Amino acid sequence: MSFKDKILSSFIALENEVDTETYAHQLRNEALASFEELGIPQRKEEAYKYTSLKSLFDKDYSLFPKKETAIEYGDIKPYLIHQIDAYRVIFIDGIYSSHLSETTHDKFDVCLMSSALNNPKYSPVIEAFYNKLAPKDGLTSLNTAFAREGAYISIGKNIAVEKPIEVVYFSTGNESTLMTQPRNLVVVGENSQVQIIERHQSLSDNHVLTNSVTEIFADKRAMVDYYKIQNDHLNASLIDHTSVEQKSDSEVRLHTFSFGGALTRNNLNFYQRGEHCNSILNGVTIIEGKQHVDHSTLVHHTAPNCESYQQYKQIFDDKAVGVFNGKVLVDKVAQKINAFQQNNNILVSDKATINSKPQLEIFADDVRCSHGCTIGQLDEDALFYMQSRGIGKKEARALLMFAFANSVLESVKIPEIKSRITKLIAKKLGVEIGFDL
């Protein structure tokens, strides 16, 4: 049975388990029709020219976990930012774990997508925002057709959320091959602030494919600080679609740290819908072996007097493959724009590969826009100098690469996140670094 045939037969089974009279299920039917038409992206498409998904969808995935697996806090603690007090929304094999989570409905909502999709109380927000921003391609349509669970975060006006929100999806390996379709919706009202940490983590070496969709809406003068930590096992792959809409005077910062997994594809789309928006997209990638990480970004300036900054630093060893396809689109009315995009890459091995394509499409005539890409190896003179001062070659290489990634870490606002990423980088580089940033 082909993957598409399995999807169609599985959708029939899904309809026996959900309320088919809801707005959400109407969207599911439309999305299934869209998936039937569009299918899985192919390499002949420009956006996937350097990333083949064929091997991912050759496997016979379980789409619905057969049973819930007992997991205790000690099993997942190493993967949480446990040093901080946080709201937590924890999922085990796609199923919400109440005893591991801390949600709230007090001044704002941090809860489950399933509750929001099926409870009339949340209908105004769902009908106004759900599936309004995600691009309509084959994989996002697949997610919309099958998504039943995820994080629902809705924050009203004039609220500063006092502690971060951690959203983590764990895969236990209870299924030999599992595909999950998490769906997150984040709506942040005027003058409100929030920090969110997202992670997808396998607890075994079984094959896992995650097809995730997140929609983020930042209203006027809202501030969103979002972190994605990607450090999974080598049999786990992630296709992530995150779309952001910003209103006037809002700021959204999104950091992506990609260290693990077999194949990771990050689709990040930012849409500025008002003046004086600020969009910041930063990323660090360090991979080896035959790992593959693909960052595809879009910042669409539709209003004047806005700014955007993209900085991606990447290190590739062995036969690792990287892709960076970053696009800044400036509409004719979007005058007085400042847009900066930079992609810097280090190839540690002569067998590693990076395909980089920074793009500017500018239809306005009064803007300041720049983009750039560098690809190279470590500075041999700097290595020689450090070795002449008694630093071992391995440690010298690691320190140079650490310094290379340092500028991205400087923009991290949560100290515990900065410390965790510092340690992950040190581990990836294979040395002990005796200081935190």
CSV table of C-alpha atoms in Angstrom, one decimal:
chain,number,residue,atom,x,y,z
A,1,MET,CA,0.0,0.0,0.0
A,2,SER,CA,1.4,3.4,-1.0
A,3,PHE,CA,1.7,6.2,1.6
A,4,LYS,CA,-1.1,8.1,-0.1
A,5,ASP,CA,-3.4,5.1,0.0
A,6,LYS,CA,-2.7,4.5,3.6
A,7,ILE,CA,-3.5,8.2,4.4
A,8,LEU,CA,-6.9,7.9,2.7
A,9,SER,CA,-7.8,4.7,4.5
A,10,SER,CA,-6.6,6.1,7.8
A,11,PHE,CA,-8.7,9.2,7.4
A,12,ILE,CA,-11.8,7.0,7.3
A,13,ALA,CA,-10.7,5.5,10.6
A,14,LEU,CA,-10.1,9.0,12.0
A,15,GLU,CA,-13.7,10.0,11.2
A,16,ASN,CA,-15.0,7.3,13.4
A,17,GLU,CA,-13.2,8.8,16.4
A,18,VAL,CA,-13.9,12.6,16.0
A,19,ASP,CA,-16.9,14.8,15.9
A,20,THR,CA,-17.5,15.3,12.1
A,21,GLU,CA,-19.9,18.2,12.6
A,22,THR,CA,-17.3,20.7,13.8
A,23,TYR,CA,-15.6,23.6,12.0
A,24,ALA,CA,-12.2,21.7,12.5
A,25,HIS,CA,-13.5,18.6,10.7
A,26,GLN,CA,-14.7,20.7,7.8
A,27,LEU,CA,-11.1,22.0,7.5
A,28,ARG,CA,-9.9,18.4,7.7
A,29,ASN,CA,-12.0,17.3,4.7
A,30,GLU,CA,-10.7,20.3,2.7
A,31,ALA,CA,-7.1,19.6,3.7
A,32,LEU,CA,-7.4,15.9,2.7
A,33,ALA,CA,-8.6,16.9,-0.8
A,34,SER,CA,-5.7,19.3,-1.0
A,35,PHE,CA,-3.2,16.6,0.0
A,36,GLU,CA,-4.7,14.2,-2.6
A,37,GLU,CA,-4.0,16.9,-5.2
A,38,LEU,CA,-0.6,18.1,-4.0
A,39,GLY,CA,1.0,15.0,-2.5
A,40,ILE,CA,4.5,14.9,-1.0
A,41,PRO,CA,6.9,17.6,-2.2
A,42,GLN,CA,9.3,16.3,-4.8
A,43,ARG,CA,12.9,17.4,-5.7
A,44,LYS,CA,11.6,18.8,-9.0
A,45,GLU,CA,10.0,21.6,-7.0
A,46,GLU,CA,12.4,24.5,-6.5
A,47,ALA,CA,11.8,24.6,-2.7
A,48,TYR,CA,12.9,21.0,-2.3
A,49,LYS,CA,15.6,20.9,-5.0
A,50,TYR,CA,18.3,19.9,-2.5
A,51,THR,CA,16.1,17.9,0.0
A,52,SER,CA,14.6,14.6,-0.9
A,53,LEU,CA,11.7,13.3,1.3
A,54,LYS,CA,11.3,10.1,-0.7
A,55,SER,CA,13.1,7.8,1.8
A,56,LEU,CA,11.1,9.3,4.7
A,57,PHE,CA,7.7,8.2,3.2
A,58,ASP,CA,8.8,4.7,2.1
A,59,LYS,CA,8.3,3.4,5.6
A,60,ASP,CA,5.1,1.8,7.0
A,61,TYR,CA,4.3,4.3,9.7
A,62,SER,CA,1.8,3.9,12.5
A,63,LEU,CA,-0.4,7.0,12.3
A,64,PHE,CA,-2.3,6.3,15.5
A,65,PRO,CA,-0.5,5.1,18.7
A,66,LYS,CA,-1.9,1.7,19.7
A,67,LYS,CA,-1.6,2.3,23.4
A,68,GLU,CA,-0.4,4.9,25.9
A,69,THR,CA,3.1,4.3,27.4
A,70,ALA,CA,3.8,5.0,31.0
A,71,ILE,CA,6.5,7.7,31.3
A,72,GLU,CA,7.7,9.3,34.5
A,73,TYR,CA,9.2,12.7,35.1
A,74,GLY,CA,12.7,11.1,35.6
A,75,ASP,CA,12.5,9.7,32.1
A,76,ILE,CA,12.1,13.1,30.5
A,77,LYS,CA,13.8,15.5,32.9
A,78,PRO,CA,17.1,15.6,31.0
A,79,TYR,CA,15.3,17.0,28.0
A,80,LEU,CA,13.4,19.7,29.9
A,81,ILE,CA,14.8,23.1,30.9
A,82,HIS,CA,14.1,21.9,34.4
A,83,GLN,CA,16.1,24.6,36.1
A,84,ILE,CA,13.3,27.1,35.5
A,85,ASP,CA,9.7,27.3,36.6
A,86,ALA,CA,7.6,27.0,33.5
A,87,TYR,CA,4.2,26.0,32.2
A,88,ARG,CA,4.6,22.7,30.5
A,89,VAL,CA,2.5,21.0,27.8
A,90,ILE,CA,3.9,17.4,27.4
A,91,PHE,CA,2.9,14.9,24.9
A,92,ILE,CA,3.8,11.2,24.8
A,93,ASP,CA,3.5,9.6,21.3
A,94,GLY,CA,1.1,12.4,20.4
A,95,ILE,CA,-1.1,11.9,23.5
A,96,TYR,CA,-1.3,14.6,26.2
A,97,SER,CA,0.2,13.6,29.5
A,98,SER,CA,-1.6,15.4,32.3
A,99,HIS,CA,0.6,14.3,35.2
A,100,LEU,CA,3.7,15.6,33.4
A,101,SER,CA,2.2,18.9,32.4
A,102,GLU,CA,1.3,22.2,34.0
A,103,THR,CA,-1.4,24.2,32.1
A,104,THR,CA,-3.5,27.1,33.0
A,105,HIS,CA,-6.8,28.8,32.2
A,106,ASP,CA,-6.3,31.7,34.7
A,107,LYS,CA,-5.5,35.0,33.1
A,108,PHE,CA,-4.8,33.3,29.7
A,109,ASP,CA,-5.0,29.8,28.2
A,110,VAL,CA,-2.1,27.3,28.0
A,111,CYS,CA,-3.9,24.1,27.1
A,112,LEU,CA,-4.6,21.5,24.5
A,113,MET,CA,-5.5,21.9,20.9
A,114,SER,CA,-8.0,19.1,21.2
A,115,SER,CA,-9.9,21.1,23.8
A,116,ALA,CA,-9.8,24.2,21.7
A,117,LEU,CA,-11.0,22.4,18.6
A,118,ASN,CA,-13.9,20.7,20.3
A,119,ASN,CA,-15.1,23.3,22.9
A,120,PRO,CA,-17.5,26.0,21.7
A,121,LYS,CA,-15.9,28.4,24.2
A,122,TYR,CA,-12.8,28.6,22.0
A,123,SER,CA,-14.6,28.8,18.6
A,124,PRO,CA,-14.1,32.6,18.1
A,125,VAL,CA,-10.3,32.2,18.3
A,126,ILE,CA,-10.3,28.9,16.3
A,127,GLU,CA,-12.4,30.3,13.5
A,128,ALA,CA,-10.4,33.6,13.4
A,129,PHE,CA,-6.9,32.1,13.5
A,130,TYR,CA,-6.7,28.3,13.0
A,131,ASN,CA,-5.3,27.3,9.6
A,132,LYS,CA,-5.4,30.9,8.4
A,133,LEU,CA,-1.6,31.4,8.1
A,134,ALA,CA,0.0,28.0,7.4
A,135,PRO,CA,0.9,27.7,3.7
A,136,LYS,CA,-1.3,25.4,1.7
A,137,ASP,CA,1.1,22.7,0.5
A,138,GLY,CA,0.9,18.9,0.7
A,139,LEU,CA,2.6,18.5,4.1
A,140,THR,CA,0.7,21.3,5.9
A,141,SER,CA,-2.5,19.9,4.4
A,142,LEU,CA,-1.6,16.4,5.6
A,143,ASN,CA,-1.1,17.9,9.1
A,144,THR,CA,-4.5,19.8,9.0
A,145,ALA,CA,-6.3,16.6,7.9
A,146,PHE,CA,-4.9,14.5,10.8
A,147,ALA,CA,-3.9,16.9,13.6
A,148,ARG,CA,-5.9,16.3,16.8
A,149,GLU,CA,-3.5,17.4,19.4
A,150,GLY,CA,-0.9,20.1,20.2
A,151,ALA,CA,-0.5,23.2,22.2
A,152,TYR,CA,-3.1,26.0,22.3
A,153,ILE,CA,-1.8,29.2,23.7
A,154,SER,CA,-4.1,32.3,23.7
A,155,ILE,CA,-3.0,35.4,25.6
A,156,GLY,CA,-5.3,38.4,25.8
A,157,LYS,CA,-4.4,42.1,25.9
A,158,ASN,CA,-1.8,43.7,28.3
A,159,ILE,CA,-0.5,40.4,29.8
A,160,ALA,CA,3.2,39.6,30.5
A,161,VAL,CA,3.3,35.8,31.0
A,162,GLU,CA,5.4,35.5,34.1
A,163,LYS,CA,7.2,32.3,33.2
A,164,PRO,CA,8.2,30.5,30.0
A,165,ILE,CA,5.9,27.9,28.3
A,166,GLU,CA,7.6,24.6,27.4
A,167,VAL,CA,6.0,22.4,24.7
A,168,VAL,CA,7.6,19.0,24.3
A,169,TYR,CA,6.7,16.1,22.2
A,170,PHE,CA,8.2,12.7,23.2
A,171,SER,CA,8.2,9.5,21.2
A,172,THR,CA,8.8,6.4,23.3
A,173,GLY,CA,9.5,3.8,20.6
A,174,ASN,CA,6.4,1.8,21.6
A,175,GLU,CA,5.7,1.7,17.8
A,176,SER,CA,8.5,0.5,15.5
A,177,THR,CA,7.7,3.3,13.1
A,178,LEU,CA,5.6,6.3,14.2
A,179,MET,CA,4.4,9.4,12.4
A,180,THR,CA,3.0,12.3,14.5
A,181,GLN,CA,1.2,15.4,13.3
A,182,PRO,CA,1.4,18.0,16.1
A,183,ARG,CA,-0.4,21.3,15.7
A,184,ASN,CA,0.3,24.4,17.7
A,185,LEU,CA,-1.6,27.7,17.7
A,186,VAL,CA,-0.2,30.8,19.5
A,187,VAL,CA,-2.2,34.0,19.7
A,188,VAL,CA,-0.7,36.9,21.6
A,189,GLY,CA,-2.8,40.0,22.2
A,190,GLU,CA,-2.0,43.7,22.2
A,191,ASN,CA,0.9,44.8,24.5
A,192,SER,CA,1.4,41.2,25.7
A,193,GLN,CA,4.6,39.2,26.1
A,194,VAL,CA,5.5,35.5,26.1
A,195,GLN,CA,8.5,33.1,25.9
A,196,ILE,CA,8.0,29.6,24.4
A,197,ILE,CA,10.3,26.7,24.1
A,198,GLU,CA,9.5,23.8,21.7
A,199,ARG,CA,11.2,20.4,21.4
A,200,HIS,CA,10.5,17.1,19.6
A,201,GLN,CA,12.5,14.2,21.3
A,202,SER,CA,12.7,10.5,20.8
A,203,LEU,CA,13.4,8.2,23.7
A,204,SER,CA,14.5,5.2,21.6
A,205,ASP,CA,16.2,4.5,18.3
A,206,ASN,CA,13.0,3.5,16.5
A,207,HIS,CA,12.0,5.4,13.4
A,208,VAL,CA,9.9,8.6,14.0
A,209,LEU,CA,8.7,11.2,11.5
A,210,THR,CA,7.2,14.4,12.9
A,211,ASN,CA,5.2,16.6,10.6
A,212,SER,CA,4.6,19.7,12.7
A,213,VAL,CA,2.7,22.9,12.0
A,214,THR,CA,2.7,26.1,14.2
A,215,GLU,CA,0.9,29.3,13.6
A,216,ILE,CA,1.9,32.4,15.6
A,217,PHE,CA,-0.1,35.7,15.7
A,218,ALA,CA,1.4,38.7,17.4
A,219,ASP,CA,-1.0,41.6,17.8
A,220,LYS,CA,0.0,45.3,18.1
A,221,ARG,CA,3.0,45.9,20.4
A,222,ALA,CA,3.2,42.2,21.3
A,223,MET,CA,6.5,40.5,22.0
A,224,VAL,CA,7.1,36.8,21.3
A,225,ASP,CA,10.4,35.0,22.2
A,226,TYR,CA,10.4,31.5,20.6
A,227,TYR,CA,13.0,28.8,20.8
A,228,LYS,CA,13.2,25.5,18.9
A,229,ILE,CA,15.6,22.9,20.2
A,230,GLN,CA,16.3,20.1,17.7
A,231,ASN,CA,18.7,17.4,19.0
A,232,ASP,CA,17.0,14.1,18.3
A,233,HIS,CA,18.2,10.5,17.7
A,234,LEU,CA,19.5,9.6,14.2
A,235,ASN,CA,16.4,7.6,13.3
A,236,ALA,CA,14.1,10.6,13.9
A,237,SER,CA,13.2,13.1,11.2
A,238,LEU,CA,11.3,16.4,11.6
A,239,ILE,CA,9.5,18.5,9.0
A,240,ASP,CA,8.5,21.7,10.8
A,241,HIS,CA,6.3,24.5,9.4
A,242,THR,CA,6.1,27.7,11.4
A,243,SER,CA,4.2,30.8,10.2
A,244,VAL,CA,4.2,34.1,12.0
A,245,GLU,CA,1.9,37.1,11.4
A,246,GLN,CA,2.8,40.4,13.1
A,247,LYS,CA,0.8,43.6,13.6
A,248,SER,CA,2.2,47.1,14.1
A,249,ASP,CA,5.0,47.6,16.6
A,250,SER,CA,5.3,43.9,17.4
A,251,GLU,CA,8.5,42.0,17.8
A,252,VAL,CA,9.0,38.2,17.2
A,253,ARG,CA,12.3,36.5,17.9
A,254,LEU,CA,12.7,32.9,16.7
A,255,HIS,CA,15.8,30.9,17.4
A,256,THR,CA,16.4,27.4,15.9
A,257,PHE,CA,19.1,25.1,17.2
A,258,SER,CA,19.6,22.1,15.0
A,259,PHE,CA,22.0,19.4,16.3
A,260,GLY,CA,20.4,16.0,15.9
A,261,GLY,CA,18.0,13.9,13.8
A,262,ALA,CA,18.4,12.2,10.4
A,263,LEU,CA,16.6,14.8,8.3
A,264,THR,CA,15.3,18.2,9.6
A,265,ARG,CA,13.4,20.6,7.4
A,266,ASN,CA,12.5,24.0,8.9
A,267,ASN,CA,10.0,26.2,7.0
A,268,LEU,CA,9.8,29.6,8.6
A,269,ASN,CA,7.5,32.2,7.1
A,270,PHE,CA,7.1,35.7,8.6
A,271,TYR,CA,4.4,38.1,7.4
A,272,GLN,CA,4.6,41.7,8.6
A,273,ARG,CA,1.1,43.3,8.5
A,274,GLY,CA,1.7,46.7,10.1
A,275,GLU,CA,4.3,49.4,10.5
A,276,HIS,CA,7.3,49.2,12.9
A,277,CYS,CA,7.4,45.4,13.1
A,278,ASN,CA,10.7,43.7,14.0
A,279,SER,CA,11.4,40.1,13.0
A,280,ILE,CA,14.5,38.2,14.2
A,281,LEU,CA,15.3,34.8,12.9
A,282,ASN,CA,18.5,33.2,14.2
A,283,GLY,CA,19.8,29.7,13.9
A,284,VAL,CA,22.8,27.4,14.8
A,285,THR,CA,23.3,24.1,13.0
A,286,ILE,CA,26.0,21.6,13.9
A,287,ILE,CA,25.7,18.2,12.2
A,288,GLU,CA,27.9,15.3,11.2
A,289,GLY,CA,27.7,11.8,9.7
A,290,LYS,CA,24.9,11.7,7.1
A,291,GLN,CA,22.6,14.2,8.8
A,292,HIS,CA,20.7,16.7,6.7
A,293,VAL,CA,19.3,20.0,7.8
A,294,ASP,CA,17.4,22.4,5.5
A,295,HIS,CA,16.3,25.9,6.6
A,296,SER,CA,13.8,27.6,4.3
A,297,THR,CA,12.9,31.1,5.4
A,298,LEU,CA,10.6,33.9,4.2
A,299,VAL,CA,10.2,37.4,5.6
A,300,HIS,CA,7.5,39.3,3.7
A,301,HIS,CA,7.5,43.0,4.3
A,302,THR,CA,4.0,44.4,3.4
A,303,ALA,CA,4.2,47.7,5.4
A,304,PRO,CA,6.7,50.5,5.7
A,305,ASN,CA,9.1,51.3,8.5
A,306,CYS,CA,9.8,47.7,9.5
A,307,GLU,CA,13.0,45.7,10.2
A,308,SER,CA,14.0,42.1,9.9
A,309,TYR,CA,17.2,40.3,10.7
A,310,GLN,CA,18.3,36.8,9.8
A,311,GLN,CA,21.5,35.2,11.0
A,312,TYR,CA,22.2,31.5,10.5
A,313,LYS,CA,25.6,29.9,11.4
A,314,GLN,CA,26.2,26.3,10.4
A,315,ILE,CA,29.0,23.7,10.9
A,316,PHE,CA,29.1,20.5,8.8
A,317,ASP,CA,31.3,17.5,9.3
A,318,ASP,CA,31.7,14.1,7.7
A,319,LYS,CA,29.1,13.7,4.9
A,320,ALA,CA,26.5,16.0,6.4
A,321,VAL,CA,24.4,18.1,4.1
A,322,GLY,CA,23.0,21.6,4.8
A,323,VAL,CA,20.6,23.7,2.9
A,324,PHE,CA,19.8,27.4,3.4
A,325,ASN,CA,17.1,29.0,1.2
A,326,GLY,CA,16.3,32.4,2.7
A,327,LYS,CA,14.1,35.0,1.0
A,328,VAL,CA,13.2,38.6,1.9
A,329,LEU,CA,10.3,40.0,-0.1
A,330,VAL,CA,9.6,43.7,0.1
A,331,ASP,CA,6.3,45.0,-1.4
A,332,LYS,CA,6.1,48.3,-3.3
A,333,VAL,CA,4.4,50.1,-0.4
A,334,ALA,CA,6.9,48.8,2.2
A,335,GLN,CA,9.3,51.9,2.1
A,336,LYS,CA,11.9,52.6,4.8
A,337,ILE,CA,12.7,48.9,5.4
A,338,ASN,CA,15.8,47.6,7.1
A,339,ALA,CA,16.4,44.0,6.2
A,340,PHE,CA,19.5,42.0,6.9
A,341,GLN,CA,20.2,38.3,6.0
A,342,GLN,CA,23.4,36.4,6.6
A,343,ASN,CA,24.3,32.7,6.3
A,344,ASN,CA,27.8,31.7,7.4
A,345,ASN,CA,29.0,28.1,7.0
A,346,ILE,CA,32.0,26.0,8.0
A,347,LEU,CA,32.8,22.8,6.2
A,348,VAL,CA,34.9,20.7,8.6
A,349,SER,CA,35.2,17.8,6.1
A,350,ASP,CA,35.8,18.0,2.4
A,351,LYS,CA,32.9,15.6,2.0
A,352,ALA,CA,30.4,17.9,3.7
A,353,THR,CA,28.0,19.9,1.5
A,354,ILE,CA,26.1,23.2,1.9
A,355,ASN,CA,23.7,24.6,-0.7
A,356,SER,CA,22.9,28.2,0.2
A,357,LYS,CA,20.6,30.6,-1.7
A,358,PRO,CA,20.0,33.9,0.0
A,359,GLN,CA,17.4,36.0,-2.0
A,360,LEU,CA,16.1,39.5,-2.0
A,361,GLU,CA,13.0,40.6,-4.0
A,362,ILE,CA,12.5,44.3,-3.6
A,363,PHE,CA,9.7,46.3,-5.2
A,364,ALA,CA,10.2,49.5,-3.1
A,365,ASP,CA,12.8,52.1,-3.8
A,366,ASP,CA,13.7,53.5,-0.4
A,367,VAL,CA,15.0,50.6,1.6
A,368,ARG,CA,18.2,49.3,3.2
A,369,CYS,CA,18.5,45.5,2.4
A,370,SER,CA,21.5,43.3,2.4
A,371,HIS,CA,22.2,39.6,2.2
A,372,GLY,CA,25.3,37.5,2.2
A,373,CYS,CA,26.7,34.0,2.4
A,374,THR,CA,30.1,32.6,3.3
A,375,ILE,CA,31.4,29.1,3.0
A,376,GLY,CA,34.8,28.0,4.2
A,377,GLN,CA,37.0,26.1,6.5
A,378,LEU,CA,38.6,26.9,9.8
A,379,ASP,CA,41.4,29.5,9.8
A,380,GLU,CA,44.7,27.5,9.7
A,381,ASP,CA,46.7,30.5,11.0
A,382,ALA,CA,44.4,30.8,14.0
A,383,LEU,CA,44.7,27.0,14.6
A,384,PHE,CA,48.5,27.2,14.5
A,385,TYR,CA,48.5,30.2,16.8
A,386,MET,CA,46.4,28.5,19.4
A,387,GLN,CA,48.5,25.3,19.2
A,388,SER,CA,51.6,27.4,19.7
A,389,ARG,CA,50.1,28.6,22.9
A,390,GLY,CA,49.7,25.0,24.3
A,391,ILE,CA,46.1,24.4,23.2
A,392,GLY,CA,45.6,20.9,21.7
A,393,LYS,CA,44.5,20.8,18.1
A,394,LYS,CA,41.1,19.2,18.9
A,395,GLU,CA,40.4,21.8,21.6
A,396,ALA,CA,41.6,24.7,19.3
A,397,ARG,CA,39.3,23.6,16.5
A,398,ALA,CA,36.4,23.3,19.0
A,399,LEU,CA,37.0,26.7,20.5
A,400,LEU,CA,37.2,28.3,17.0
A,401,MET,CA,33.9,26.7,16.1
A,402,PHE,CA,32.3,27.7,19.4
A,403,ALA,CA,33.4,31.3,18.8
A,404,PHE,CA,31.9,31.1,15.3
A,405,ALA,CA,28.5,30.3,16.7
A,406,ASN,CA,28.7,32.6,19.7
A,407,SER,CA,27.1,35.7,18.1
A,408,VAL,CA,23.9,33.8,17.7
A,409,LEU,CA,23.8,32.8,21.3
A,410,GLU,CA,24.2,36.4,22.4
A,411,SER,CA,20.6,37.1,21.4
A,412,VAL,CA,19.2,34.3,23.6
A,413,LYS,CA,17.2,36.0,26.4
A,414,ILE,CA,16.7,33.0,28.8
A,415,PRO,CA,19.9,32.3,30.7
A,416,GLU,CA,19.0,28.6,31.2
A,417,ILE,CA,18.4,28.2,27.5
A,418,LYS,CA,21.8,29.8,26.7
A,419,SER,CA,23.5,27.5,29.2
A,420,ARG,CA,21.8,24.4,27.8
A,421,ILE,CA,22.7,25.3,24.2
A,422,THR,CA,26.3,26.0,25.2
A,423,LYS,CA,26.5,22.5,26.7
A,424,LEU,CA,24.9,20.9,23.6
A,425,ILE,CA,27.4,22.7,21.3
A,426,ALA,CA,30.3,21.6,23.5
A,427,LYS,CA,29.0,18.0,23.4
A,428,LYS,CA,28.6,18.1,19.6
A,429,LEU,CA,32.2,19.4,19.3
A,430,GLY,CA,33.4,16.6,21.5
A,431,VAL,CA,35.2,18.7,24.2
A,432,GLU,CA,34.7,20.1,27.6
A,433,ILE,CA,34.3,23.9,27.6
A,434,GLY,CA,34.7,25.2,31.1
A,435,PHE,CA,32.4,28.2,30.9
A,436,ASP,CA,28.9,29.1,30.1
A,437,LEU,CA,27.8,32.1,28.1
